[in-house]
PDB file of C-alpha atoms in Angstrom:
ATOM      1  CA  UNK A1327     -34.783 -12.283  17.755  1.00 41.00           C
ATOM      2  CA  UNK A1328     -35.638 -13.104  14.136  1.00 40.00           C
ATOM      3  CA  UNK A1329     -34.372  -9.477  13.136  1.00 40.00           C
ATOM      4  CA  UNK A1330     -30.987  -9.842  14.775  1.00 37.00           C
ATOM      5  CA  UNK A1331     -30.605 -13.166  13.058  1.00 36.00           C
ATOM      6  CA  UNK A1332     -31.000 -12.129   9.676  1.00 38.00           C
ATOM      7  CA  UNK A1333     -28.506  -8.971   9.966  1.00 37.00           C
ATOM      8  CA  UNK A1334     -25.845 -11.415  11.323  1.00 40.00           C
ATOM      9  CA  UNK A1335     -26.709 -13.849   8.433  1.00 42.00           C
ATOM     10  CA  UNK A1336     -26.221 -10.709   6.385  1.00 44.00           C
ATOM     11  CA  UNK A1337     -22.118 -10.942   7.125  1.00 45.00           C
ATOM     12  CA  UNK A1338     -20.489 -13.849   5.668  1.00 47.00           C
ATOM     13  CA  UNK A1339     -17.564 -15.421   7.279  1.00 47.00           C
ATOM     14  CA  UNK A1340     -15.021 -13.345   4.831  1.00 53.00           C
ATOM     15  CA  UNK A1341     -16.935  -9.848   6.292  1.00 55.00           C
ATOM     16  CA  UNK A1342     -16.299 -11.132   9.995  1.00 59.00           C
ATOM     17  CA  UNK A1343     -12.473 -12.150   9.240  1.00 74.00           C
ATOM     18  CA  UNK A1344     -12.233  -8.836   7.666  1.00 74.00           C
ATOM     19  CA  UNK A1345     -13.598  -7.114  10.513  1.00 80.00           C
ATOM     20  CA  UNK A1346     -10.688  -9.128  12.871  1.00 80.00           C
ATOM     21  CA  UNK A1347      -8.005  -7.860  10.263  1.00 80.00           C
ATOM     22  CA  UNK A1348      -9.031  -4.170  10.861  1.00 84.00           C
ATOM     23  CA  UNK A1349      -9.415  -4.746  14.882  1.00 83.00           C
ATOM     24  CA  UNK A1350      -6.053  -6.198  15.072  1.00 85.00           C
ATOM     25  CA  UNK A1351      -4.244  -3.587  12.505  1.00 86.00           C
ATOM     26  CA  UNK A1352      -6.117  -0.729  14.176  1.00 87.00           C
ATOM     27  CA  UNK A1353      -4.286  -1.930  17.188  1.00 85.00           C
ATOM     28  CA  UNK A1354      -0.656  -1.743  15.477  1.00 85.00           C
ATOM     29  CA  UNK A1355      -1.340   1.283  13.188  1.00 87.00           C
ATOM     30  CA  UNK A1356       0.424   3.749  15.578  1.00 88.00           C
ATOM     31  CA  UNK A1357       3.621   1.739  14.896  1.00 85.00           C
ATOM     32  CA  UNK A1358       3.463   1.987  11.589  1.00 83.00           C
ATOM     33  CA  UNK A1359       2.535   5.793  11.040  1.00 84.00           C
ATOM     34  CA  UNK A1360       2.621   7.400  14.476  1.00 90.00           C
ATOM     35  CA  UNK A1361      -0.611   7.798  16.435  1.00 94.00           C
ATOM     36  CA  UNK A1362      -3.702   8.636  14.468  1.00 94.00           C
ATOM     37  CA  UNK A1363      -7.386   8.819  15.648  1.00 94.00           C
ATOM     38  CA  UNK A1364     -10.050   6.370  13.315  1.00 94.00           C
ATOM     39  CA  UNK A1365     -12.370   8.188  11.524  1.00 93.00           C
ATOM     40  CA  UNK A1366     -14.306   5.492   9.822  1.00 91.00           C
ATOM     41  CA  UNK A1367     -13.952   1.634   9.167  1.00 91.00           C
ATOM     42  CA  UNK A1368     -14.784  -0.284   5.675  1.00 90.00           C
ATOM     43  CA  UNK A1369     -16.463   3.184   4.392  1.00 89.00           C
ATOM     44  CA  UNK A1370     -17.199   3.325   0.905  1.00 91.00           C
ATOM     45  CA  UNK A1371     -14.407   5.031  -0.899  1.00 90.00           C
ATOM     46  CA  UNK A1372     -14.057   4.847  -5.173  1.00 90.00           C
ATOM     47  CA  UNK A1373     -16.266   1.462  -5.442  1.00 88.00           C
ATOM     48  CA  UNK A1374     -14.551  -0.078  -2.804  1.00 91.00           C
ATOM     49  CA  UNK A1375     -14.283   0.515   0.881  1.00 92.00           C
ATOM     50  CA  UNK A1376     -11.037   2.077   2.693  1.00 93.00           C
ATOM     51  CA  UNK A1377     -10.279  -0.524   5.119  1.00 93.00           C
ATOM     52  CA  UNK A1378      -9.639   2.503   8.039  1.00 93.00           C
ATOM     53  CA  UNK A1379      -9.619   6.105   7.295  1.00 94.00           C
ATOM     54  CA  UNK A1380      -7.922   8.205  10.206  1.00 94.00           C
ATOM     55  CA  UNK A1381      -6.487  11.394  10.643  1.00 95.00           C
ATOM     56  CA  UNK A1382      -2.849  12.533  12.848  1.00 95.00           C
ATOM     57  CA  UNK A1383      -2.939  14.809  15.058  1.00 95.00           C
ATOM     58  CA  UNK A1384      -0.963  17.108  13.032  1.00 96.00           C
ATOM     59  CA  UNK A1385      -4.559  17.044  10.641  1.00 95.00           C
ATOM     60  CA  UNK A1386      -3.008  14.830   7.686  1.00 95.00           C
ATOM     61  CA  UNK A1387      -5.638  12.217   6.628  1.00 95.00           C
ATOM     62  CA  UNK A1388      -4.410   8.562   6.385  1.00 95.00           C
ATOM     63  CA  UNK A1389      -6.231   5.546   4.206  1.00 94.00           C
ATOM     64  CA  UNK A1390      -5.168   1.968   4.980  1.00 94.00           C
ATOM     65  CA  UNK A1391      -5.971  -0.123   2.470  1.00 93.00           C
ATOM     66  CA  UNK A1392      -5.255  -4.067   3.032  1.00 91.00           C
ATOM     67  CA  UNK A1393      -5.062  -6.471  -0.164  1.00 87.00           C
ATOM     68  CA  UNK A1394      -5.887  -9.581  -0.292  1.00 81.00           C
ATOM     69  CA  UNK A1395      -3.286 -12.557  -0.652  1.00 77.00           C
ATOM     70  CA  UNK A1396      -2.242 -12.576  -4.489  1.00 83.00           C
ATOM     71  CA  UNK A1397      -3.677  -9.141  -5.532  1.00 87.00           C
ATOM     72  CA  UNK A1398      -1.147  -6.687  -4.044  1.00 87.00           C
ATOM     73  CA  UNK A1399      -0.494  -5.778  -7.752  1.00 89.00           C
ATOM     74  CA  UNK A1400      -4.355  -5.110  -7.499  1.00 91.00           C
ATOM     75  CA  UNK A1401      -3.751  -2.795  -4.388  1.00 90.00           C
ATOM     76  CA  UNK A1402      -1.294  -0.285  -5.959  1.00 89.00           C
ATOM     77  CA  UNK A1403      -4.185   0.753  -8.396  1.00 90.00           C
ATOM     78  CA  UNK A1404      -6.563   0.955  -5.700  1.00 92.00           C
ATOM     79  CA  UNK A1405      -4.588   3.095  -3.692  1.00 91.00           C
ATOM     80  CA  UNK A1406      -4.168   5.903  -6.690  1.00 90.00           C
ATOM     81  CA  UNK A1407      -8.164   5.353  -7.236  1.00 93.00           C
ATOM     82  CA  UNK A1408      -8.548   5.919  -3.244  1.00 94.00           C
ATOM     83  CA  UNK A1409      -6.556   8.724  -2.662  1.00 93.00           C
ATOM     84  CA  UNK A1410      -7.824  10.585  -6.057  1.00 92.00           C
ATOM     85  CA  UNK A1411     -11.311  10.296  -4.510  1.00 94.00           C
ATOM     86  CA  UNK A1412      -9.899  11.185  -0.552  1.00 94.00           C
ATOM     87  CA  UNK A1413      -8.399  14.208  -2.778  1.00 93.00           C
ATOM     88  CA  UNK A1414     -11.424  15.545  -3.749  1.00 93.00           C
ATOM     89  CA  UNK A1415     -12.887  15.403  -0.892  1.00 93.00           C
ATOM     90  CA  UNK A1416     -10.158  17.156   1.376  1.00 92.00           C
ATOM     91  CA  UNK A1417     -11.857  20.254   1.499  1.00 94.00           C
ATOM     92  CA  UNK A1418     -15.342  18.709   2.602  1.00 94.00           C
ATOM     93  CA  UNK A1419     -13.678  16.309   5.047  1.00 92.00           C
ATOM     94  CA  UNK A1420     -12.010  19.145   6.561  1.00 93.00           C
ATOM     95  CA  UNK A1421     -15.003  21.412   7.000  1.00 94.00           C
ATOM     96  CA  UNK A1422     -16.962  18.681   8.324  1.00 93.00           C
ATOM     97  CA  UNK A1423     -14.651  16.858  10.565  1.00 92.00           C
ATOM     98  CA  UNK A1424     -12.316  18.511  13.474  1.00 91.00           C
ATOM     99  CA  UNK A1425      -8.655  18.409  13.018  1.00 92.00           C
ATOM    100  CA  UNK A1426      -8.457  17.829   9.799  1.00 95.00           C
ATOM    101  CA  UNK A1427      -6.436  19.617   7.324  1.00 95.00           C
ATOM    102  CA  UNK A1428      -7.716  20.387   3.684  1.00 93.00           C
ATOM    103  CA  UNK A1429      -4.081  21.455   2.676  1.00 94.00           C
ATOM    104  CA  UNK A1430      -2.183  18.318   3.586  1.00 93.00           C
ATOM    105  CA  UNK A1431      -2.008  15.819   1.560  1.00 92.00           C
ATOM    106  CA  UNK A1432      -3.278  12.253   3.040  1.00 93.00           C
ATOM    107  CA  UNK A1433      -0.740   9.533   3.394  1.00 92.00           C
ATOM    108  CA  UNK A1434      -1.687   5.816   2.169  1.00 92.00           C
ATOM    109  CA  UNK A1435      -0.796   2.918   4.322  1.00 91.00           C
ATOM    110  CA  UNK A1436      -1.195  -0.259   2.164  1.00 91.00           C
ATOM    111  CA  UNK A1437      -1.015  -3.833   3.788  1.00 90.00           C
ATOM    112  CA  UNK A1438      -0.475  -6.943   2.059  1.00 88.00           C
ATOM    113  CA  UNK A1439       0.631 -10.538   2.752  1.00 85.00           C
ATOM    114  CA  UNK A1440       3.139 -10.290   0.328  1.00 84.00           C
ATOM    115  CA  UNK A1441       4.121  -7.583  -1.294  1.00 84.00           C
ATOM    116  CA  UNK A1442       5.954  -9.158  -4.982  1.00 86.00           C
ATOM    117  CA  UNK A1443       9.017  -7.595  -7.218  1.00 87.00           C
ATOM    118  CA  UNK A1444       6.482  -6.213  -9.678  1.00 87.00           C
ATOM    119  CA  UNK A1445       4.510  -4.579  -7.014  1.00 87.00           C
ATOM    120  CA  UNK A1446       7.570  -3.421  -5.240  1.00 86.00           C
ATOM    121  CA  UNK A1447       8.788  -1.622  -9.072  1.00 86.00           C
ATOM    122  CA  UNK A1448       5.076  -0.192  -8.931  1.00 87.00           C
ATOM    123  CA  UNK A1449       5.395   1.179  -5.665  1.00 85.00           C
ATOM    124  CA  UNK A1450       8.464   2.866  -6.292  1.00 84.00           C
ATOM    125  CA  UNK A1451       7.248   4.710  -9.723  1.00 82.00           C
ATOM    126  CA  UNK A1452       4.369   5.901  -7.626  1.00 78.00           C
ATOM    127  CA  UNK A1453       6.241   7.619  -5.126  1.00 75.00           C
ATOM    128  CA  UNK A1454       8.985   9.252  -7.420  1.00 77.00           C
ATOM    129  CA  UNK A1455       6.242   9.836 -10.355  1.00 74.00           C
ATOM    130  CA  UNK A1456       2.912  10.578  -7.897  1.00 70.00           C
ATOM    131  CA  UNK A1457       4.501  12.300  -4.822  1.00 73.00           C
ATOM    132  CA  UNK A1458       2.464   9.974  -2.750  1.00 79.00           C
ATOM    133  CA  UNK A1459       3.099   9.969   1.127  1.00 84.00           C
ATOM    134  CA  UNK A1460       3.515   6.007   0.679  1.00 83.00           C
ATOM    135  CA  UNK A1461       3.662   3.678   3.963  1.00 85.00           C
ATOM    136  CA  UNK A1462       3.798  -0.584   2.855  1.00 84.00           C
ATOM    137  CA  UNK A1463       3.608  -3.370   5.543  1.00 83.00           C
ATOM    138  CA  UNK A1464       3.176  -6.803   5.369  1.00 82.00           C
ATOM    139  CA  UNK A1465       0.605  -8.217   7.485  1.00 82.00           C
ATOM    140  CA  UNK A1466       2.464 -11.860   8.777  1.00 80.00           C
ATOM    141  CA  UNK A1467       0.264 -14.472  11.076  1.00 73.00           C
ATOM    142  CA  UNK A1468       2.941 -16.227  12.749  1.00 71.00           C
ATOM    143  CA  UNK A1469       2.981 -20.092  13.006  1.00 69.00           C
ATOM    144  CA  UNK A1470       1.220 -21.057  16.546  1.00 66.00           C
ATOM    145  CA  UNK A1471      -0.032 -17.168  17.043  1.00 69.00           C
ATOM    146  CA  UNK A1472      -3.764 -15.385  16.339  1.00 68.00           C
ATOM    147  CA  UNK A1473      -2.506 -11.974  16.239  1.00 71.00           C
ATOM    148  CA  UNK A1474      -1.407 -10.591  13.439  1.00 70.00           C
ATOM    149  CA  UNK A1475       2.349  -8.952  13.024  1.00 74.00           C
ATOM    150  CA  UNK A1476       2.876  -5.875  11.087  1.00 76.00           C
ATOM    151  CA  UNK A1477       6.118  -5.879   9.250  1.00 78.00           C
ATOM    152  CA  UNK A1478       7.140  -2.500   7.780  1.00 71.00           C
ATOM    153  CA  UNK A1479       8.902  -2.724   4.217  1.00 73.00           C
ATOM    154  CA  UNK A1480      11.686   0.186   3.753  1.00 65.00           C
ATOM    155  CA  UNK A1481       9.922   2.806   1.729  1.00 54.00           C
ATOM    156  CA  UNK A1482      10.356   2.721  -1.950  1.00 53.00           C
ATOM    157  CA  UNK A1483      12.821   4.880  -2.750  1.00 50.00           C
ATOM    158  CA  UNK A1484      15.158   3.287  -0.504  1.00 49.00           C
ATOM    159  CA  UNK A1485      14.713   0.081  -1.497  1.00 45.00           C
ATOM    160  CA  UNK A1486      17.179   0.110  -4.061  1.00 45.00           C
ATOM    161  CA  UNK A1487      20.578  -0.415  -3.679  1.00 42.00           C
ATOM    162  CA  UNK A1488      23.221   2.204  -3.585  1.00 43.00           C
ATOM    163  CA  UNK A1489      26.846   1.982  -4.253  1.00 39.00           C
ATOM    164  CA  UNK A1490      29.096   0.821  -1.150  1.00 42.00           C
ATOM    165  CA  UNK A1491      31.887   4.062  -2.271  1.00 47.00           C
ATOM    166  CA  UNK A1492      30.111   7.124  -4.116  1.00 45.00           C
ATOM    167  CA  UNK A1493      33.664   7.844  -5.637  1.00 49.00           C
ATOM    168  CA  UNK A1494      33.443   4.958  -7.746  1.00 50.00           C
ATOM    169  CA  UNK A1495      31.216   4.888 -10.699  1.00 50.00           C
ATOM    170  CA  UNK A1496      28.706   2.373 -10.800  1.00 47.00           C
ATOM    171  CA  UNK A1497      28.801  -0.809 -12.638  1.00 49.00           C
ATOM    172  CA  UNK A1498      27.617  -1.036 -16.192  1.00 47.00           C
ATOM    173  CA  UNK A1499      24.914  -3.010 -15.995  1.00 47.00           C
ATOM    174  CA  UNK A1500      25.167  -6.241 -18.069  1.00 47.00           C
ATOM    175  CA  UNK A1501      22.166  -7.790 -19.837  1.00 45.00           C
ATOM    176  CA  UNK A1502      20.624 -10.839 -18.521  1.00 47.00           C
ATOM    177  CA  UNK A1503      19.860 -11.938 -21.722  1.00 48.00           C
ATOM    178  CA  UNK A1504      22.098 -14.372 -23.233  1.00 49.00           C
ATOM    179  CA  UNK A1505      22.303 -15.406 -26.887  1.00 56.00           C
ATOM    180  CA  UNK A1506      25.555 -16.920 -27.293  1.00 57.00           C
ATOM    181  CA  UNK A1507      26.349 -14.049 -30.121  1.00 61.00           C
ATOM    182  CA  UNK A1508      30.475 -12.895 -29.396  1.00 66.00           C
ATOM    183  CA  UNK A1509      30.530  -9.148 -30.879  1.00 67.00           C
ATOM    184  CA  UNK A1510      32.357 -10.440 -33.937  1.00 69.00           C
ATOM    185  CA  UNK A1511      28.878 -12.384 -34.599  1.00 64.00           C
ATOM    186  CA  UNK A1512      27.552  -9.030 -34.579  1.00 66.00           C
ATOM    187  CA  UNK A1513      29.838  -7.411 -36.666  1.00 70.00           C
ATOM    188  CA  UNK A1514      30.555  -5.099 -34.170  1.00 70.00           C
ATOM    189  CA  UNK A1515      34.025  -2.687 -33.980  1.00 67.00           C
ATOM    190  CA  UNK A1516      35.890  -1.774 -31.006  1.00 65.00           C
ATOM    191  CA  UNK A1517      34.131   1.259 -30.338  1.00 66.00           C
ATOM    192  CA  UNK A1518      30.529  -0.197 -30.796  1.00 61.00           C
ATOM    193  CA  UNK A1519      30.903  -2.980 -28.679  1.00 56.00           C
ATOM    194  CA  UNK A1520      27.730  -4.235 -27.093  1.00 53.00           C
TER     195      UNK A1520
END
C-alpha cells in the first residue's frame, strides 16, 4: 500500500490534468488528421516529451505537441526541435516499429489555447520556409462542458487573404506608420513620392 502511495504522490496535479488533456485529444485526433494508431504518450522527445506520437495507416509518423496557455510562441520552436529529433530517428522507428515508413516525412499536430498573430506569422514561415506537414488546433473548454473541443485553424498558407478578382492588381500597401510629414516635407518629386 505504502508503495502505490508514493508513485501516485510522484504525479502532481499538473501531470494528472495533463494526462486528461491527452485522453480527451487522443479521442478527437482522428478529426483533426484522419485516423492514426498511438504509438507512445508523454515520451521523451528533444528534452521535452511529445505529448502523443502516432503513426497513419499510410506509415507517416505524427507528433502532437500541446502548449501551454501563453507559450504557443514557445510551441513553434518546439515543434522544429521535435521533429529534427523524430527525423533522425525515422529510420530506427521504422525498423523497429510495424507500419511505419522511414521515407515519409512525419506531420506535426500542434495544440494550443490560443494560437496569437505572432505565432500565426511563425507558423506560416515554417511551412513555406521548412516544408513542414503542419496541422494547428485550438484546444477550447466550453463554458458549462468537461470535454475539451478541438477547433482546427485553416493551415498557414491559407490564412492569408487573397484578392476577391485576380485581374485586378493588388493594393499598394500603405504604411501604418503615421508622422504627419506631406511629401513636400520630404522634399520629395512627383516620381519619388512615398
Amino acid at each position: 500500500m505504502r508503495a502505490s502511495r508514493r508513485l501516485a504522490d510522484r504525479h502532481s496535479p499538473e501531470d494528472r490534468s495533463r494526462e486528461t488533456l491527452r485522453s480527451e485529444i487522443r479521442a478527437r485526433l482522428p478529426a483533426l488528421c484522419g485516423p492514426v494508431r498511438i504509438l507512445a504518450e508523454g515520451a521523451l522527445g528533444a528534452e521535452a516529451p511529445i505529448d502523443l506520437l502516432a503513426v497513419t495507416p499510410e506509415g507517416r509518423l505524427v507528433l502532437v505537441l500541446v502548449g501551454e496557455a501563453d507559450r504557443d510562441l514557445e510551441l513553434v520552436g518546439l515543434a522544429l526541435a521535435q521533429r529534427a529529433w523524430i527525423e533522425r530517428r525515422r529510420r530506427d522507428l521504422a525498423q523497429l516499429v510495424p507500419g511505419v515508413r522511414a521515407d515519409l516525412a512525419p506531420r506535426v499536430v500542434l495544440l494550443a489555447t490560443q494560437l496569437r498573430f505572432a505565432t500565426r506569422l511563425a507558423l506560416e514561415s515554417l511551412a513555406e520556409l521548412a516544408g513542414m506537414d503542419l496541422v494547428c488546433a485550438q484546444v477550447l473548454r466550453p463554458a458549462g462542458s468537461a470535454a475539451v473541443e478541438l477547433v482546427l485553424e485553416p493551415p498557414p498558407s491559407e490564412s492569408a487573404a487573397e484578392p476577391a478578382d485576380a485581374s485586378e492588381p493588388p493594393a499598394t500597401p500603405r504604411s501604418r506608420f503615421r508622422s504627419r510629414l506631406t511629401d513636400a516635407d520630404l522634399g520629395l518629386g512627383s516620381d519619388e513620392t512615398a
